[in-house]
Each structure stands twice: as C-alpha cells, then as structure tokens.
Amino acid sequence: HVGQGLDGGDDVDGDGIPDMAVGGWEHRVNAVATGGVWLVSGAYIASLQGQAIPAETGVAPPEGEIQSFAPFGSTARTLIEGDVAGERFGYSVALAPGIGPQGTAAIVVGRPLGALSGTLRSGGASIYIYEPAQGDDPGGLKTEPTWILSGESAHPEAHLGWSVDAISTDSHTFIAVGALYGESDTPSPSVDTGSAYVLKLPLWESP
C-alpha cells in the first residue's frame, strides 16, 4: 500500500527544493507490517527529468526503468518506520512548512489504528523533522518524533490520523488531524460521527 499517503511541495531536507513524502502503511520490518514513510528528495526527482517520457493521448507509454525512492549510494536517513504492528503508520502524510530546523518543513504521519493514548485504536499522529548532516552523520529524518498527538483516550476506535494536513501563516503552522470515528466531549456526545483537531505550532526561529 505504498502511496496511500502522499504529499509534497515543501522543502524538508533544507536544500531549497520542494520534496515529497510517501506513506506505505503495510511496509514490513522483519515480516511485521509496522508501516513506513519515505522522504523523496526534490533534487533527486529533478535529476530524473531527462528520463521522463511525455504521455501522448491514446498512446500507451513504453515500459521504463523503475526508480528507487533515493539515489544509489545515498546514506541520508530517508525512511521512518513504525514500531507497532497493525497501526497503519503512514496511512496519511502531510508536509508541515516552517517548523523544522532553519524553517524547513516537517513530516506529519497519521497512525489511525495506533494506541498512543493507551486506548485501543484511538489513533494518533507523529511529526518528524530532518536533521542536517554533521561530521560523520549523513543527516536525515529523526527516527523519533518531535511532536506526538494521541487519540481520544475515552473513545476506542476513533481512528485519529485517518487524515492529516497542514498550512502555515506568517507566524504559525496549523496541523489538522482527522478522526474517522471520533466523538465530541459534550454532555450528549454523538457516537462515531467523526472529529478533527488542530495543532498550532510556532514557526522555527533562529536561536
């Protein structure tokens, strides 16, 4: 299920070129479906432009070479892997501009069947940033999230993280996370009607 979650158009790795994030919620680690998200460098995509084949109406494109998500020999960390089987890590992804180092974008990852709050399948979302290369460290996506949004602790099966999106203003980035079967906390809650939450984060500022 690679490509179930997909977003692009913002710079994650700090080279000034918009990048793309691709989620695959059944990515397997040691035969266990923990899910994963790949960062695909915009610079790498641009390097493949000469190999692109224009599509013509009514003409089937010829078979071409399948490209990997990263250039051969790259050592930068461009894959984030889930750590819990069956939580659908990477079911949804979004780039959140302006909150990573030097104002780069972060990657928001939905995990709608997770139990980050301790409640069965309440779901959640994690936010990851890209660290630049330093010394012998080639840099790349941090393996641990910088921010975590856990699901509705009182509502099992809420599926928070079913959808994610982000937008920025002059001073903040707003991250929206949808819960397919979320419920309100009003005195008379509506069961399984769905809900959405918005996380407000300040833009990165130079220390």
GROMACS .gro file of C-alpha atoms in nm:
model
  207
    1HIS     CA    1   0.000   0.000   0.000
    2VAL     CA    2   0.281   0.244  -0.081
    3GLY     CA    3   0.129   0.572  -0.194
    4GLN     CA    4  -0.182   0.556   0.026
    5GLY     CA    5  -0.042   0.870   0.193
    6LEU     CA    6   0.124   1.127  -0.031
    7ASP     CA    7   0.218   1.495  -0.006
    8GLY     CA    8   0.475   1.734  -0.149
    9GLY     CA    9   0.559   2.092  -0.238
   10ASP     CA   10   0.765   2.199   0.065
   11ASP     CA   11   1.138   2.173   0.141
   12VAL     CA   12   1.214   1.912   0.409
   13ASP     CA   13   1.588   1.850   0.368
   14GLY     CA   14   1.694   2.215   0.354
   15ASP     CA   15   1.834   2.234   0.000
   16GLY     CA   16   1.572   2.485  -0.115
   17ILE     CA   17   1.395   2.238  -0.345
   18PRO     CA   18   1.044   2.108  -0.266
   19ASP     CA   19   1.036   1.743  -0.160
   20MET     CA   20   0.777   1.466  -0.143
   21ALA     CA   21   0.667   1.226   0.132
   22VAL     CA   22   0.520   0.884   0.051
   23GLY     CA   23   0.345   0.662   0.304
   24GLY     CA   24   0.309   0.285   0.293
   25TRP     CA   25   0.109   0.158   0.585
   26GLU     CA   26   0.193  -0.209   0.524
   27HIS     CA   27   0.569  -0.159   0.496
   28ARG     CA   28   0.721  -0.456   0.674
   29VAL     CA   29   1.008  -0.476   0.921
   30ASN     CA   30   1.121  -0.835   0.981
   31ALA     CA   31   0.798  -0.955   0.816
   32VAL     CA   32   0.585  -0.743   1.053
   33ALA     CA   33   0.360  -0.475   0.899
   34THR     CA   34   0.461  -0.170   1.103
   35GLY     CA   35   0.426   0.084   0.819
   36GLY     CA   36   0.671   0.341   0.689
   37VAL     CA   37   0.712   0.682   0.529
   38TRP     CA   38   0.975   0.774   0.270
   39LEU     CA   39   1.115   1.119   0.202
   40VAL     CA   40   1.182   1.158  -0.171
   41SER     CA   41   1.424   1.442  -0.243
   42GLY     CA   42   1.303   1.700  -0.492
   43ALA     CA   43   1.659   1.735  -0.620
   44TYR     CA   44   1.664   1.362  -0.689
   45ILE     CA   45   1.330   1.381  -0.870
   46ALA     CA   46   1.464   1.669  -1.081
   47SER     CA   47   1.769   1.462  -1.174
   48LEU     CA   48   1.537   1.206  -1.335
   49GLN     CA   49   1.375   1.465  -1.563
   50GLY     CA   50   1.586   1.365  -1.861
   51GLN     CA   51   1.448   1.012  -1.834
   52ALA     CA   52   1.085   1.123  -1.832
   53ILE     CA   53   0.868   1.012  -2.122
   54PRO     CA   54   0.590   1.254  -2.231
   55ALA     CA   55   0.245   1.094  -2.236
   56GLU     CA   56   0.052   1.116  -2.561
   57THR     CA   57  -0.326   1.086  -2.572
   58GLY     CA   58  -0.431   0.740  -2.679
   59VAL     CA   59  -0.077   0.603  -2.681
   60ALA     CA   60   0.033   0.358  -2.413
   61PRO     CA   61   0.370   0.464  -2.267
   62PRO     CA   62   0.656   0.220  -2.319
   63GLU     CA   63   0.786   0.024  -2.025
   64GLY     CA   64   1.055   0.219  -1.845
   65GLU     CA   65   1.301   0.166  -1.567
   66ILE     CA   66   1.154   0.175  -1.216
   67GLN     CA   67   1.338   0.423  -0.996
   68SER     CA   68   1.403   0.390  -0.624
   69PHE     CA   69   1.297   0.649  -0.367
   70ALA     CA   70   1.658   0.763  -0.315
   71PRO     CA   71   1.968   0.783  -0.537
   72PHE     CA   72   2.201   0.484  -0.531
   73GLY     CA   73   2.465   0.516  -0.260
   74SER     CA   74   2.281   0.778  -0.053
   75THR     CA   75   2.331   0.731   0.322
   76ALA     CA   76   2.093   1.000   0.449
   77ARG     CA   77   1.804   0.867   0.657
   78THR     CA   78   1.501   0.899   0.430
   79LEU     CA   79   1.276   0.629   0.579
   80ILE     CA   80   1.075   0.648   0.900
   81GLU     CA   81   0.941   0.313   1.019
   82GLY     CA   82   0.656   0.248   1.256
   83ASP     CA   83   0.723   0.041   1.566
   84VAL     CA   84   0.385  -0.121   1.632
   85ALA     CA   85   0.224  -0.384   1.410
   86GLY     CA   86  -0.110  -0.301   1.257
   87GLU     CA   87  -0.139   0.067   1.350
   88ARG     CA   88  -0.129   0.176   0.982
   89PHE     CA   89   0.165   0.410   1.028
   90GLY     CA   90   0.184   0.619   0.710
   91TYR     CA   91  -0.182   0.579   0.613
   92SER     CA   92  -0.186   0.958   0.578
   93VAL     CA   93   0.103   1.204   0.546
   94ALA     CA   94   0.143   1.580   0.515
   95LEU     CA   95   0.428   1.827   0.496
   96ALA     CA   96   0.406   2.097   0.763
   97PRO     CA   97   0.606   2.400   0.645
   98GLY     CA   98   0.824   2.621   0.861
   99ILE     CA   99   0.860   2.424   1.184
  100GLY     CA  100   1.179   2.226   1.113
  101PRO     CA  101   1.539   2.348   1.150
  102GLN     CA  102   1.610   2.666   0.951
  103GLY     CA  103   1.240   2.687   0.864
  104THR     CA  104   1.219   2.360   0.675
  105ALA     CA  105   0.904   2.150   0.661
  106ALA     CA  106   0.833   1.861   0.895
  107ILE     CA  107   0.652   1.539   0.805
  108VAL     CA  108   0.320   1.463   0.975
  109VAL     CA  109   0.240   1.091   0.985
  110GLY     CA  110  -0.104   0.952   1.064
  111ARG     CA  111  -0.129   0.623   1.255
  112PRO     CA  112  -0.508   0.575   1.277
  113LEU     CA  113  -0.515   0.230   1.435
  114GLY     CA  114  -0.250   0.306   1.695
  115ALA     CA  115  -0.299   0.335   2.069
  116LEU     CA  116  -0.077   0.631   2.157
  117SER     CA  117  -0.323   0.738   2.427
  118GLY     CA  118  -0.343   0.386   2.568
  119THR     CA  119  -0.691   0.337   2.421
  120LEU     CA  120  -0.744   0.066   2.159
  121ARG     CA  121  -0.726   0.203   1.804
  122SER     CA  122  -0.787   0.560   1.917
  123GLY     CA  123  -0.513   0.653   1.670
  124GLY     CA  124  -0.274   0.943   1.663
  125ALA     CA  125  -0.019   1.135   1.458
  126SER     CA  126   0.355   1.189   1.487
  127ILE     CA  127   0.564   1.477   1.350
  128TYR     CA  128   0.921   1.426   1.231
  129ILE     CA  129   1.192   1.674   1.136
  130TYR     CA  130   1.501   1.645   0.916
  131GLU     CA  131   1.844   1.690   1.074
  132PRO     CA  132   2.125   1.829   0.853
  133ALA     CA  133   2.450   1.636   0.811
  134GLN     CA  134   2.709   1.691   1.085
  135GLY     CA  135   3.057   1.536   1.083
  136ASP     CA  136   3.029   1.163   1.015
  137ASP     CA  137   2.650   1.176   1.050
  138PRO     CA  138   2.495   1.196   0.700
  139GLY     CA  139   2.180   1.353   0.846
  140GLY     CA  140   1.825   1.272   0.759
  141LEU     CA  141   1.490   1.221   0.924
  142LYS     CA  142   1.496   1.180   1.301
  143THR     CA  143   1.384   0.834   1.399
  144GLU     CA  144   1.191   0.969   1.698
  145PRO     CA  145   0.905   1.217   1.655
  146THR     CA  146   0.945   1.575   1.773
  147TRP     CA  147   0.572   1.607   1.846
  148ILE     CA  148   0.300   1.348   1.909
  149LEU     CA  149  -0.076   1.390   1.900
  150SER     CA  150  -0.251   1.097   2.071
  151GLY     CA  151  -0.608   0.983   2.008
  152GLU     CA  152  -0.923   1.026   2.214
  153SER     CA  153  -0.849   0.840   2.536
  154ALA     CA  154  -1.219   0.797   2.619
  155HIS     CA  155  -1.319   0.673   2.274
  156PRO     CA  156  -1.183   0.343   2.140
  157GLU     CA  157  -1.177   0.302   1.762
  158ALA     CA  158  -1.173   0.679   1.697
  159HIS     CA  159  -0.902   0.635   1.428
  160LEU     CA  160  -0.730   0.970   1.479
  161GLY     CA  161  -0.481   1.017   1.197
  162TRP     CA  162  -0.712   0.888   0.925
  163SER     CA  163  -0.636   1.217   0.752
  164VAL     CA  164  -0.375   1.489   0.809
  165ASP     CA  165  -0.300   1.826   0.652
  166ALA     CA  166  -0.106   2.143   0.732
  167ILE     CA  167  -0.089   2.510   0.640
  168SER     CA  168   0.132   2.797   0.755
  169THR     CA  169   0.085   3.168   0.819
  170ASP     CA  170   0.340   3.441   0.891
  171SER     CA  171   0.390   3.320   1.248
  172HIS     CA  172   0.248   2.970   1.293
  173THR     CA  173   0.184   2.637   1.127
  174PHE     CA  174  -0.154   2.473   1.178
  175ILE     CA  175  -0.177   2.094   1.157
  176ALA     CA  176  -0.520   1.935   1.115
  177VAL     CA  177  -0.573   1.570   1.210
  178GLY     CA  178  -0.899   1.389   1.139
  179ALA     CA  179  -1.055   1.105   1.341
  180LEU     CA  180  -1.288   0.897   1.125
  181TYR     CA  181  -1.499   0.777   1.419
  182GLY     CA  182  -1.419   1.047   1.672
  183GLU     CA  183  -1.675   1.175   1.919
  184SER     CA  184  -1.738   1.507   2.089
  185ASP     CA  185  -1.689   1.564   2.461
  186THR     CA  186  -2.023   1.738   2.504
  187PRO     CA  187  -2.269   1.616   2.771
  188SER     CA  188  -2.457   1.430   2.497
  189PRO     CA  189  -2.185   1.314   2.258
  190SER     CA  190  -2.267   1.194   1.909
  191VAL     CA  191  -2.133   0.843   1.859
  192ASP     CA  192  -1.889   0.781   1.573
  193THR     CA  193  -1.977   1.100   1.388
  194GLY     CA  194  -1.613   1.191   1.332
  195SER     CA  195  -1.399   1.474   1.464
  196ALA     CA  196  -1.095   1.683   1.376
  197TYR     CA  197  -0.825   1.850   1.582
  198VAL     CA  198  -0.594   2.139   1.501
  199LEU     CA  199  -0.244   2.172   1.647
  200LYS     CA  200  -0.091   2.523   1.640
  201LEU     CA  201   0.289   2.538   1.635
  202PRO     CA  202   0.517   2.843   1.609
  203LEU     CA  203   0.746   2.876   1.309
  204TRP     CA  204   1.113   2.793   1.364
  205GLU     CA  205   1.322   3.085   1.492
  206SER     CA  206   1.698   3.111   1.478
  207PRO     CA  207   1.848   3.087   1.831
   0.00000   0.00000   0.00000
